[in-house]
Coordinates of C-alpha atoms in Angstrom, one line a residue:
Chain E
M1 CA 167.3 73.7 135.2
P2 CA 163.6 74.6 135.2
K3 CA 164.4 77.4 132.7
E4 CA 164.1 75.1 129.7
K5 CA 161.2 73.1 131.1
A6 CA 157.6 74.2 130.4
I7 CA 156.2 72.0 133.2
T8 CA 157.9 70.1 136.0
A9 CA 156.2 68.0 138.7
E10 CA 157.8 66.4 141.7
M11 CA 155.9 63.9 143.8
L12 CA 152.8 65.9 143.1
T13 CA 149.8 64.5 145.0
K14 CA 146.1 65.3 145.4
R15 CA 143.9 63.7 148.0
F16 CA 140.2 64.0 148.4
G17 CA 139.7 62.6 151.9
D18 CA 140.9 59.0 151.8
F19 CA 140.9 58.9 148.0
I20 CA 144.2 59.6 146.4
A21 CA 143.3 61.0 142.9
V22 CA 146.9 61.8 141.9
N23 CA 149.6 59.8 143.7
A24 CA 153.1 61.4 143.8
I25 CA 153.6 61.9 140.0
S26 CA 156.9 63.3 138.8
F27 CA 157.7 64.3 135.2
E28 CA 159.0 67.1 133.1
V29 CA 157.6 68.6 129.9
D30 CA 160.1 70.4 127.5
K31 CA 159.3 73.7 125.9
G32 CA 157.5 73.4 122.6
E33 CA 156.6 69.8 123.2
I34 CA 153.2 68.2 122.6
F35 CA 152.8 66.2 125.7
G36 CA 150.0 63.6 125.8
F37 CA 148.4 62.8 129.1
L38 CA 146.6 59.5 128.7
G39 CA 144.5 57.4 131.1
A40 CA 141.2 55.8 131.5
N41 CA 138.3 57.8 133.0
G42 CA 139.0 58.5 136.7
A43 CA 142.7 57.8 136.4
G44 CA 143.5 61.3 137.6
K45 CA 144.3 63.2 134.4
T46 CA 141.9 66.1 134.9
T47 CA 142.8 66.5 138.5
A48 CA 146.5 66.7 137.7
M49 CA 145.9 69.2 134.9
R50 CA 143.8 71.4 137.3
M51 CA 146.7 71.6 139.7
F52 CA 148.9 73.0 137.0
C53 CA 146.3 75.6 136.0
G54 CA 145.7 76.7 139.6
L55 CA 142.2 75.4 139.7
S56 CA 143.1 72.9 142.4
L57 CA 145.6 73.1 145.2
P58 CA 147.9 70.1 145.5
S59 CA 147.9 68.2 148.8
S60 CA 151.7 67.8 148.6
G61 CA 154.6 67.8 146.2
K62 CA 156.2 70.5 144.0
A63 CA 155.4 71.7 140.5
T64 CA 156.4 74.5 138.2
V65 CA 154.6 75.9 135.2
A66 CA 156.6 78.1 132.8
G67 CA 159.4 78.1 135.3
L68 CA 157.1 79.5 138.0
D69 CA 156.1 77.9 141.3
I70 CA 152.5 76.8 141.3
Y71 CA 152.1 77.7 145.0
K72 CA 153.8 81.1 145.0
D73 CA 153.4 82.5 141.5
N74 CA 149.8 81.4 140.8
E75 CA 148.8 84.8 139.5
A76 CA 151.8 85.1 137.2
I77 CA 151.2 81.6 135.8
K78 CA 147.7 82.6 134.8
Q79 CA 149.0 85.2 132.3
R80 CA 151.2 82.6 130.6
I81 CA 148.8 79.7 130.2
G82 CA 145.8 79.0 128.1
Y83 CA 143.1 76.4 129.1
M84 CA 140.4 74.6 127.3
S85 CA 138.1 72.6 129.6
Q86 CA 136.3 69.4 129.0
K87 CA 133.0 71.2 129.0
F88 CA 132.5 73.5 126.0
S89 CA 133.2 76.9 127.5
L90 CA 132.4 79.6 125.1
Y91 CA 129.2 81.7 125.5
E92 CA 126.5 80.3 123.3
D93 CA 124.5 83.5 123.4
L94 CA 127.4 85.6 122.2
T95 CA 128.6 85.7 118.6
V96 CA 131.9 84.3 117.4
K97 CA 133.4 87.8 117.4
E98 CA 132.1 88.8 120.8
N99 CA 133.5 85.6 122.4
I100 CA 136.9 86.3 120.9
R101 CA 136.7 90.0 122.1
F102 CA 135.8 88.9 125.6
Y103 CA 138.5 86.4 126.0
G104 CA 141.1 88.8 124.5
G105 CA 139.7 91.4 126.9
I106 CA 140.1 89.4 130.1
Y107 CA 143.7 88.7 129.2
G108 CA 144.2 92.5 129.0
K109 CA 144.9 92.6 125.2
S110 CA 144.6 95.9 123.4
D111 CA 141.8 96.7 121.0
T112 CA 144.2 96.8 118.1
Y113 CA 145.7 93.5 119.0
I114 CA 142.2 91.9 119.4
K115 CA 141.0 93.4 116.1
K116 CA 144.0 92.3 114.1
E117 CA 144.2 88.8 115.6
T118 CA 140.5 88.2 115.3
E119 CA 140.7 88.7 111.5
I120 CA 143.6 86.4 111.2
L121 CA 141.9 83.8 113.4
L122 CA 138.6 84.0 111.5
H123 CA 140.4 83.6 108.3
Q124 CA 142.3 80.6 109.5
L125 CA 139.2 78.9 110.7
E126 CA 137.3 80.0 107.6
L127 CA 134.7 81.5 109.9
E128 CA 134.6 84.9 108.3
A129 CA 131.0 84.5 107.2
Q130 CA 130.0 83.4 110.7
A131 CA 131.7 86.2 112.5
N132 CA 128.4 87.5 113.8
T133 CA 126.7 84.2 114.2
L134 CA 125.8 83.1 117.7
V135 CA 128.2 80.4 118.9
G136 CA 125.3 78.2 119.9
A137 CA 124.4 77.9 116.3
L138 CA 127.7 76.5 115.2
P139 CA 128.3 72.7 114.7
L140 CA 130.2 71.0 117.5
G141 CA 133.4 70.5 115.5
W142 CA 133.7 74.2 114.7
K143 CA 132.9 75.1 118.3
Q144 CA 135.8 73.0 119.5
K145 CA 138.2 74.5 117.0
L146 CA 137.0 78.0 117.9
A147 CA 137.4 77.1 121.6
F148 CA 141.0 76.0 121.0
S149 CA 141.8 79.2 119.0
V150 CA 140.4 81.3 121.8
A151 CA 142.5 79.4 124.4
I152 CA 145.7 80.4 122.6
F153 CA 144.4 83.8 121.5
H154 CA 146.5 85.6 124.0
Q155 CA 149.6 83.7 122.9
P156 CA 150.4 81.7 126.1
D157 CA 153.6 79.8 126.6
I158 CA 151.7 76.7 127.5
V159 CA 148.2 75.5 126.6
F160 CA 146.3 72.9 128.6
L161 CA 143.7 70.9 126.7
D162 CA 141.4 68.7 128.7
E163 CA 139.9 66.1 126.3
P164 CA 139.5 68.7 123.6
T165 CA 138.2 66.3 120.9
G166 CA 135.5 64.5 123.0
G167 CA 132.5 63.8 120.8
V168 CA 134.0 65.1 117.6
D169 CA 134.0 63.2 114.3
P170 CA 137.4 61.7 113.0
V171 CA 137.8 64.3 110.2
T172 CA 137.4 67.2 112.5
R173 CA 139.7 65.6 115.0
R174 CA 142.4 65.4 112.4
E175 CA 141.9 69.1 111.6
F176 CA 142.0 69.8 115.3
W177 CA 145.3 68.1 115.6
N178 CA 146.7 70.1 112.7
M179 CA 145.8 73.2 114.7
I180 CA 147.7 71.8 117.6
Y181 CA 150.8 71.2 115.4
E182 CA 150.6 74.8 114.2
A183 CA 150.4 76.0 117.7
A184 CA 153.4 73.9 118.7
A185 CA 155.3 75.2 115.6
K186 CA 154.9 78.7 117.0
G187 CA 156.6 77.5 120.2
I188 CA 153.5 76.9 122.4
T189 CA 153.9 73.9 124.6
V190 CA 150.8 71.7 124.4
F191 CA 149.7 69.6 127.4
V192 CA 146.7 67.5 126.2
T193 CA 144.7 64.8 128.0
T194 CA 142.8 62.4 125.8
H195 CA 141.4 58.9 125.9
Y196 CA 141.5 58.5 122.1
L197 CA 144.6 56.3 121.7
D198 CA 145.1 57.1 118.0
E199 CA 145.7 60.7 119.2
A200 CA 148.5 59.5 121.4
E201 CA 150.5 58.7 118.2
Y202 CA 150.4 62.5 117.4
C203 CA 152.2 63.5 120.6
D204 CA 155.9 63.9 121.0
R205 CA 155.8 62.1 124.3
V206 CA 153.0 60.5 126.2
S207 CA 152.5 59.5 129.8
I208 CA 149.9 56.9 130.7
M209 CA 148.2 57.3 134.1
V210 CA 146.7 54.3 135.8
D211 CA 145.0 54.7 139.2
G212 CA 146.6 58.0 140.0
V213 CA 150.2 57.1 139.1
I214 CA 152.2 57.4 135.9
A215 CA 152.6 53.9 134.6
A216 CA 154.7 54.7 131.6
L217 CA 156.2 57.8 130.0
D218 CA 158.1 58.0 126.7
T219 CA 157.7 58.7 123.0
P220 CA 155.0 56.6 121.3
A221 CA 157.6 54.7 119.3
A222 CA 159.7 53.8 122.4
L223 CA 156.6 52.8 124.3
K224 CA 155.4 50.5 121.5
K225 CA 158.9 48.9 121.4
Q226 CA 159.0 48.5 125.1
Y227 CA 155.7 46.7 125.3
H228 CA 156.1 44.9 122.1
A229 CA 152.9 46.4 120.7
S230 CA 151.9 47.4 117.2
G231 CA 149.8 50.4 118.4
M232 CA 149.3 52.6 121.3
D233 CA 146.0 50.9 122.2
E234 CA 147.9 47.7 122.8
V235 CA 150.3 49.5 125.1
F236 CA 147.4 51.0 126.9
Q237 CA 145.6 47.7 127.2
Q238 CA 148.6 46.1 128.9
L239 CA 149.0 48.9 131.3
A240 CA 145.3 49.4 132.1
R241 CA 144.6 45.7 132.7
G242 CA 145.7 46.1 136.3
A243 CA 143.6 49.2 136.9
K244 CA 141.3 49.0 139.9
R245 CA 139.4 52.2 139.4
Q246 CA 136.6 52.3 136.9
D247 CA 134.6 55.4 135.9
N248 CA 134.7 58.4 138.2
Chain V
M1 CA 140.5 98.0 134.3
K2 CA 140.4 97.0 130.7
Q3 CA 139.7 93.4 131.7
F4 CA 136.9 94.6 134.0
L5 CA 135.3 96.6 131.2
S6 CA 135.4 93.7 128.8
F7 CA 133.6 91.7 131.4
V8 CA 131.0 94.3 132.0
K9 CA 130.4 94.6 128.3
K10 CA 129.9 90.9 128.0
E11 CA 127.4 90.9 130.8
F12 CA 125.4 93.6 129.0
L13 CA 125.5 91.5 125.8
H14 CA 124.0 88.6 127.8
I15 CA 121.2 90.7 129.1
L16 CA 120.4 92.5 125.9
R17 CA 120.5 89.3 123.9
D18 CA 117.9 87.6 126.2
K19 CA 115.1 89.9 125.2
R20 CA 112.5 88.0 127.1
T21 CA 114.3 88.3 130.4
L22 CA 115.0 91.9 129.7
F23 CA 111.4 92.5 129.0
I24 CA 110.4 90.9 132.3
L25 CA 113.1 92.8 134.2
L26 CA 111.9 96.2 132.9
G27 CA 108.3 95.4 132.6
M28 CA 107.8 93.8 136.1
P29 CA 107.9 97.0 138.1
I30 CA 105.5 98.7 135.7
V31 CA 103.1 95.8 135.9
Q32 CA 103.4 95.6 139.7
I33 CA 102.7 99.2 140.2
I34 CA 99.7 99.0 137.9
I35 CA 98.4 95.9 139.6
F36 CA 98.9 97.3 143.1
G37 CA 97.7 100.7 142.0
F38 CA 94.4 99.7 140.5
A39 CA 93.5 96.1 141.4
L40 CA 95.0 95.2 144.8
T41 CA 93.8 98.2 146.7
N42 CA 92.4 98.1 150.2
E43 CA 90.6 101.4 149.8
V44 CA 86.8 101.5 150.1
K45 CA 85.4 102.6 146.9
N46 CA 81.9 102.2 145.5
E47 CA 81.0 99.2 147.7
G48 CA 77.6 97.9 147.1
I49 CA 75.0 98.6 149.8
A50 CA 71.4 97.7 150.2
V51 CA 68.7 99.7 152.1
L52 CA 65.7 98.4 154.0
D53 CA 63.8 101.6 154.4
L54 CA 60.8 101.0 156.7
A55 CA 60.2 104.7 157.2
K56 CA 60.0 105.9 153.7
D57 CA 59.8 109.5 154.8
Q58 CA 61.7 112.7 154.0
S59 CA 64.7 112.2 156.2
S60 CA 65.3 108.6 155.3
G61 CA 65.1 109.4 151.6
E62 CA 67.6 112.2 152.1
L63 CA 70.0 110.0 154.1
I64 CA 69.9 107.3 151.5
R65 CA 70.6 109.8 148.7
Q66 CA 73.6 111.1 150.6
M67 CA 75.0 107.6 151.1
D68 CA 74.6 106.8 147.4
A69 CA 76.2 110.0 146.4
S70 CA 79.3 109.4 148.4
R71 CA 82.2 107.8 146.6
Y72 CA 82.5 105.0 149.1
F73 CA 79.1 103.5 148.5
E74 CA 76.8 102.6 145.7
L75 CA 73.2 101.7 146.2
R76 CA 72.5 98.3 144.7
A77 CA 69.2 97.2 146.1
Y78 CA 66.0 98.4 147.9
L79 CA 64.9 95.7 150.2
Q80 CA 61.3 95.0 151.2
N81 CA 61.7 92.9 154.3
E82 CA 64.3 91.6 156.7
Q83 CA 64.6 88.2 155.2
Q84 CA 66.0 89.7 152.1
I85 CA 69.0 91.2 153.9
E86 CA 70.9 88.0 154.3
K87 CA 69.9 86.7 150.9
T88 CA 71.4 89.8 149.3
F89 CA 74.6 89.4 151.3
L90 CA 74.9 85.8 150.3
K91 CA 74.5 86.7 146.7
G92 CA 77.6 88.8 147.1
Q93 CA 76.1 91.9 145.7
I94 CA 76.5 94.1 148.8
K95 CA 78.9 94.6 151.6
L96 CA 76.7 96.7 153.8
A97 CA 73.0 97.0 154.6
V98 CA 71.3 100.0 156.1
V99 CA 68.1 99.4 158.0
I100 CA 66.0 102.5 158.8
P101 CA 63.1 101.8 161.3
P102 CA 59.6 103.1 160.8
G103 CA 58.9 106.6 161.8
F104 CA 62.5 107.7 161.4
D105 CA 61.7 111.3 160.5
H106 CA 59.1 111.6 163.2
Q107 CA 61.4 110.4 165.9
L108 CA 64.2 112.5 164.7
R109 CA 62.2 115.7 164.8
H110 CA 60.2 115.1 167.9
T111 CA 62.3 113.1 170.3
N112 CA 65.7 114.2 168.9
K113 CA 66.6 110.6 168.9
A114 CA 66.4 108.2 166.0
Q115 CA 67.9 104.8 165.5
L116 CA 69.6 103.3 162.5
Q117 CA 71.1 99.9 162.0
L118 CA 74.2 99.2 159.9
I119 CA 74.9 95.5 159.0
A120 CA 78.3 94.9 157.5
D121 CA 79.8 91.9 155.9
A122 CA 82.7 91.2 158.3
S123 CA 84.2 88.3 156.5
D124 CA 86.8 90.9 155.7
P125 CA 87.1 92.6 159.1
N126 CA 89.2 95.6 157.9
L127 CA 86.8 96.4 155.1
A128 CA 83.8 96.1 157.5
N129 CA 85.4 98.4 159.9
T130 CA 86.2 101.0 157.4
M131 CA 82.8 100.9 155.8
V132 CA 81.0 101.3 159.2
N133 CA 83.2 104.3 159.9
Y134 CA 82.5 105.9 156.6
A135 CA 78.8 105.3 156.9
G136 CA 78.9 106.7 160.5
S137 CA 80.5 109.9 159.2
I138 CA 77.9 110.2 156.5
V139 CA 75.2 110.0 159.1
Q140 CA 77.0 112.6 161.2
Q141 CA 77.2 114.9 158.3
F142 CA 73.5 114.3 157.5
Q143 CA 72.7 115.2 161.0
S144 CA 74.5 118.5 160.9
T145 CA 72.8 119.4 157.6
I146 CA 69.3 119.0 158.9
F147 CA 69.9 120.6 162.3
P148 CA 72.7 123.0 161.7
Q149 CA 71.6 125.3 164.5
Q150 CA 71.2 122.5 167.1
Q151 CA 73.7 122.6 169.9
A152 CA 73.7 120.1 172.7
A153 CA 74.6 121.2 176.1
Y154 CA 77.8 119.3 176.1
Q155 CA 79.4 118.4 172.8
I156 CA 82.9 117.4 172.0
Q157 CA 83.7 117.7 168.4
T158 CA 86.7 115.8 167.3
E159 CA 88.6 117.2 164.4
L160 CA 90.6 114.5 162.6
R161 CA 93.6 115.2 160.5
M162 CA 95.3 112.4 158.6
L163 CA 98.8 113.7 158.3
Y164 CA 100.9 113.1 155.1
N165 CA 98.1 111.0 153.5
P166 CA 94.9 112.9 154.1
Q167 CA 92.9 110.8 151.6
L168 CA 94.2 107.5 153.1
K169 CA 95.4 106.3 149.8
G170 CA 96.8 102.8 149.6
A171 CA 99.3 103.8 147.0
Y172 CA 101.3 105.8 149.6
N173 CA 101.9 102.5 151.3
F174 CA 102.6 100.1 148.5
V175 CA 104.7 102.2 146.2
P176 CA 107.6 102.1 148.7
G177 CA 106.9 98.4 149.2
V178 CA 106.9 97.6 145.5
M179 CA 110.2 99.5 145.1
A180 CA 111.8 97.3 147.8
M181 CA 110.3 94.1 146.2
V182 CA 111.4 94.9 142.6
L183 CA 114.9 96.0 143.5
L184 CA 115.4 93.0 145.7
L185 CA 114.0 90.6 143.1
V186 CA 115.9 91.9 140.2
C187 CA 119.2 92.4 141.9
T188 CA 119.4 89.4 144.2
M189 CA 117.9 86.8 142.1
M190 CA 119.3 87.8 138.8
T191 CA 122.9 88.3 140.0
A192 CA 122.8 85.0 141.8
I193 CA 121.5 83.2 138.8
T194 CA 124.0 84.6 136.3
I195 CA 127.0 83.7 138.4
V196 CA 125.7 80.2 139.0
K197 CA 125.0 79.9 135.3
E198 CA 128.7 80.4 134.6
K199 CA 129.5 77.7 137.1
E200 CA 127.1 75.3 135.5
S201 CA 128.2 76.0 131.9
G202 CA 131.9 75.6 132.8
T203 CA 132.8 79.2 131.7
M204 CA 133.6 80.0 135.3
E205 CA 136.5 77.5 135.1
I206 CA 138.0 79.4 132.2
M207 CA 137.6 82.6 134.1
L208 CA 139.4 81.2 137.1
V209 CA 142.3 80.1 135.0
S210 CA 142.5 83.6 133.4
P211 CA 144.2 86.5 135.2
L212 CA 140.9 88.0 136.1
V213 CA 140.8 88.8 139.9
P214 CA 137.8 87.1 141.5
F215 CA 136.7 90.4 143.0
S216 CA 136.4 91.9 139.5
I217 CA 134.4 88.9 138.3
T218 CA 131.8 89.5 141.0
L219 CA 131.8 93.2 140.6
A220 CA 131.4 93.1 136.9
K221 CA 128.4 90.8 137.3
A222 CA 126.8 93.4 139.5
V223 CA 127.3 96.5 137.4
P224 CA 124.7 95.8 134.7
Y225 CA 122.0 95.0 137.2
L226 CA 122.8 98.2 139.1
L227 CA 122.2 100.2 136.0
L228 CA 119.0 98.2 135.2
S229 CA 117.8 98.9 138.7
I230 CA 118.3 102.6 138.3
V231 CA 116.1 102.5 135.2
N232 CA 113.5 100.6 137.3
I233 CA 113.7 103.1 140.2
I234 CA 113.0 105.9 137.8
S235 CA 110.1 104.2 136.0
I236 CA 108.5 103.3 139.3
L237 CA 108.8 106.9 140.5
L238 CA 107.5 108.3 137.3
L239 CA 104.5 106.0 137.4
S240 CA 103.7 106.8 141.0
V241 CA 103.9 110.5 140.5
Y242 CA 102.1 110.7 137.2
V243 CA 99.7 107.8 137.3
L244 CA 99.0 107.1 141.0
D245 CA 99.4 110.7 142.2
V246 CA 101.8 109.7 145.0
P247 CA 103.9 112.8 145.7
I248 CA 107.7 112.9 146.2
R249 CA 107.8 115.4 149.0
G250 CA 111.5 115.0 149.9
S251 CA 114.5 115.3 147.7
V252 CA 114.4 113.1 144.6
L253 CA 118.2 112.8 144.6
L254 CA 118.2 111.5 148.2
L255 CA 115.5 109.0 147.3
I256 CA 117.4 107.8 144.3
G257 CA 120.6 107.7 146.3
M258 CA 119.0 105.6 149.0
S259 CA 117.6 103.3 146.4
I260 CA 121.0 102.8 144.9
L261 CA 122.3 101.9 148.4
F262 CA 119.5 99.4 148.8
T263 CA 120.3 98.0 145.3
M264 CA 123.8 97.5 146.4
V265 CA 122.7 95.6 149.5
S266 CA 120.5 93.4 147.2
L267 CA 123.4 92.8 144.8
S268 CA 125.8 91.8 147.5
L269 CA 123.2 89.4 148.8
G270 CA 122.9 88.0 145.3
L271 CA 126.6 87.5 145.1
L272 CA 126.7 85.8 148.5
I273 CA 123.9 83.4 147.4
S274 CA 125.7 82.6 144.2
A275 CA 128.9 81.9 146.0
R276 CA 127.1 79.4 148.2
S277 CA 125.0 77.6 145.6
S278 CA 126.0 75.4 142.7
S279 CA 122.9 75.2 140.6
Q280 CA 120.5 77.8 139.2
Q281 CA 117.6 76.2 140.9
T282 CA 119.2 76.4 144.3
A283 CA 120.1 80.0 143.7
M284 CA 116.6 80.8 142.6
F285 CA 115.0 79.0 145.5
I286 CA 117.2 80.7 148.1
S287 CA 116.5 84.1 146.5
L288 CA 112.8 83.5 146.4
V289 CA 112.1 81.8 149.7
G290 CA 115.0 83.3 151.6
M291 CA 114.7 86.9 150.4
F292 CA 111.4 87.5 148.8
L293 CA 109.1 86.1 151.4
P294 CA 110.8 87.9 154.4
T295 CA 110.7 91.1 152.4
V296 CA 106.9 90.8 151.9
M297 CA 106.3 89.8 155.5
F298 CA 108.8 91.8 157.4
S299 CA 109.2 95.1 155.6
G300 CA 106.1 96.5 157.1
F301 CA 104.5 96.9 153.7
M302 CA 101.8 94.3 154.0
F303 CA 101.7 93.6 157.7
P304 CA 102.5 96.3 160.4
I305 CA 105.6 95.2 162.3
E306 CA 104.3 97.0 165.4
N307 CA 101.6 94.4 165.8
M308 CA 103.8 91.4 165.5
P309 CA 104.9 89.3 168.4
K310 CA 108.2 90.4 169.9
P311 CA 110.4 87.7 168.4
L312 CA 109.2 88.4 164.9
Q313 CA 109.8 92.1 165.5
V314 CA 113.4 91.3 166.3
I315 CA 113.7 89.1 163.2
S316 CA 112.4 91.9 161.1
N317 CA 115.5 93.9 161.9
I318 CA 117.7 91.8 159.8
V319 CA 115.5 92.2 156.7
P320 CA 117.2 94.9 154.7
A321 CA 113.9 95.8 153.0
K322 CA 112.4 97.0 156.3
W323 CA 115.0 99.8 156.6
Y324 CA 114.7 100.7 153.0
Y325 CA 110.9 100.8 153.3
I326 CA 111.2 103.2 156.3
I327 CA 113.6 105.4 154.3
V328 CA 111.4 105.6 151.2
K329 CA 108.3 106.3 153.2
S330 CA 110.0 109.0 155.2
V331 CA 111.6 110.7 152.2
M332 CA 108.7 110.3 149.7
I333 CA 105.6 110.7 151.8
K334 CA 106.8 112.7 154.8
G335 CA 109.4 114.7 152.9
V336 CA 112.2 114.5 155.5
G337 CA 115.9 115.0 154.8
F338 CA 118.9 112.9 155.4
N339 CA 119.3 113.9 159.0
A340 CA 116.1 112.0 159.7
I341 CA 117.0 108.8 158.0
W342 CA 120.8 108.5 158.5
K343 CA 120.4 105.7 161.0
E344 CA 118.5 103.5 158.6
A345 CA 121.0 104.4 155.8
L346 CA 123.9 103.5 158.1
I347 CA 122.3 100.1 158.8
L348 CA 121.9 99.4 155.1
A349 CA 125.5 100.5 154.4
G350 CA 126.6 98.1 157.2
M351 CA 124.6 95.3 155.7
C352 CA 126.0 95.9 152.3
T353 CA 129.6 95.8 153.6
F354 CA 128.9 92.7 155.5
F355 CA 127.3 90.7 152.7
L356 CA 129.9 91.8 150.2
A357 CA 132.7 90.8 152.5
M358 CA 131.0 87.4 153.0
A359 CA 130.5 87.0 149.3
I360 CA 134.1 87.6 148.5
R361 CA 135.3 85.4 151.3
N362 CA 133.0 82.6 150.0
F363 CA 133.9 83.0 146.4
K364 CA 135.8 79.9 145.5
I365 CA 138.8 80.6 143.4
R366 CA 139.6 76.9 143.1
L367 CA 137.4 74.1 142.1
A368 CA 138.5 71.6 144.8

């Protein structure tokens, strides 16, 4: 069964002392799906994502990523996933090209692969003229798009995006989502956390986390119907009203 | 391997791009050697002296001339009376006053016994001691020139030989010290800072998600600084040999090999510090206070360990720089081979292994 699933979670839990950040969540993500992971700040989104990436060890529960067990096959999973963290994580003192080279290199890609793919990537991003510009000098929107391209540079099966569009203007956000669609069209499963509710509409399915548990999970259309709402923000309002946790 | 090389290359780019830091890293040893070599020396050289010559005869004149001619002293003032002595000291012009009583020549030639007073500024006790010794030996020499034939009934002549450093040059002491300091500072502090920087900027997270093995992350961080340190070792050695006239009596290869060993100890210390600290400030503070001060105090380079209270002597044993300092002094100044320093080398190798193992153990592959 897990063969066709990109991600599965079963009663996955993370405790920090008395605090239960993620409380027994269970769900499955299909291959090639764009899966939105919504929730207010402190709902447990980032913690859950970190467990799938191997950055955080679960307290209990089971999970698989790309059909591999997150406890046993941690190292094998790393080859097959891409990750873009909340913090901007390219090197500002390296040029666009050097950053791409580096990330290609640490995933063990060959020089010819890196060279060829870098050209394609720069062309797609229209960054050819900036290839030798320091990343620190680029506008934020471009940085984020570049960071996403770098995260999928090694052609992972699944890419984890942790609030990728934070602080980016609406036009760039739209462009960013077009890039996500393109990646999904190539068969990459996209697992994305966000708190922009308009972005939830772009996902194939969304889960809404409230206080460490998954309060709802379905396609945006089905969720709106179920909660008699006109937009995802209304769905979210209804669910989040009962939340006890505020900011982390 | 390919992954490792990409990482090392990236580290070089970081270092090369930050021209200012690079300049400091490569310039610091040069500046330190020059400062220690020419400014911070504890040698006695051309110290100002004053003379109160109440005799004004042939012998006193000759003695004063000999003192002035020596490279240790320079005659700054002829005093007229005793009151002037202290005044001149207070003005800071002189460090030593020579008082020659009336009838110096007469007494010397007729009673074979003359007196002379040396007054030294002992606010710096070491300097005062050295000056008085030098002045004493000039008087001794003076004596033997005017009465070469004179032989007392019983006379013990001591012949002094200062082995390995006959001119008692300070550089012989501080060149090994500066080497220890520079290597420690560059390696420990810089590696600690660069790793913590990645933690702060969030790039460490990306690295932990990637297939990179934690061990190769730490190792790749250390490689550029190891190479940089080799450049520093060579520039320090060149400067000491050609500018400060400090010889390398032993094998240069052994010296460089031992320096690389010490560099690796410093690097592993840096890695350990980085594994334990979460901000650049913490890393810097631990490196400076925890590493730099003990190195200055306990390596034996500024303060002789033999004179310390027992507990401090015991503490000095855990300071890696102490062992390196002993090695450098032995190889460079005394010219011994490996068989004379293998114990110290073994201690350093042991420390390196220990710190590295601790660093790897403490390297967090997960965030929480």
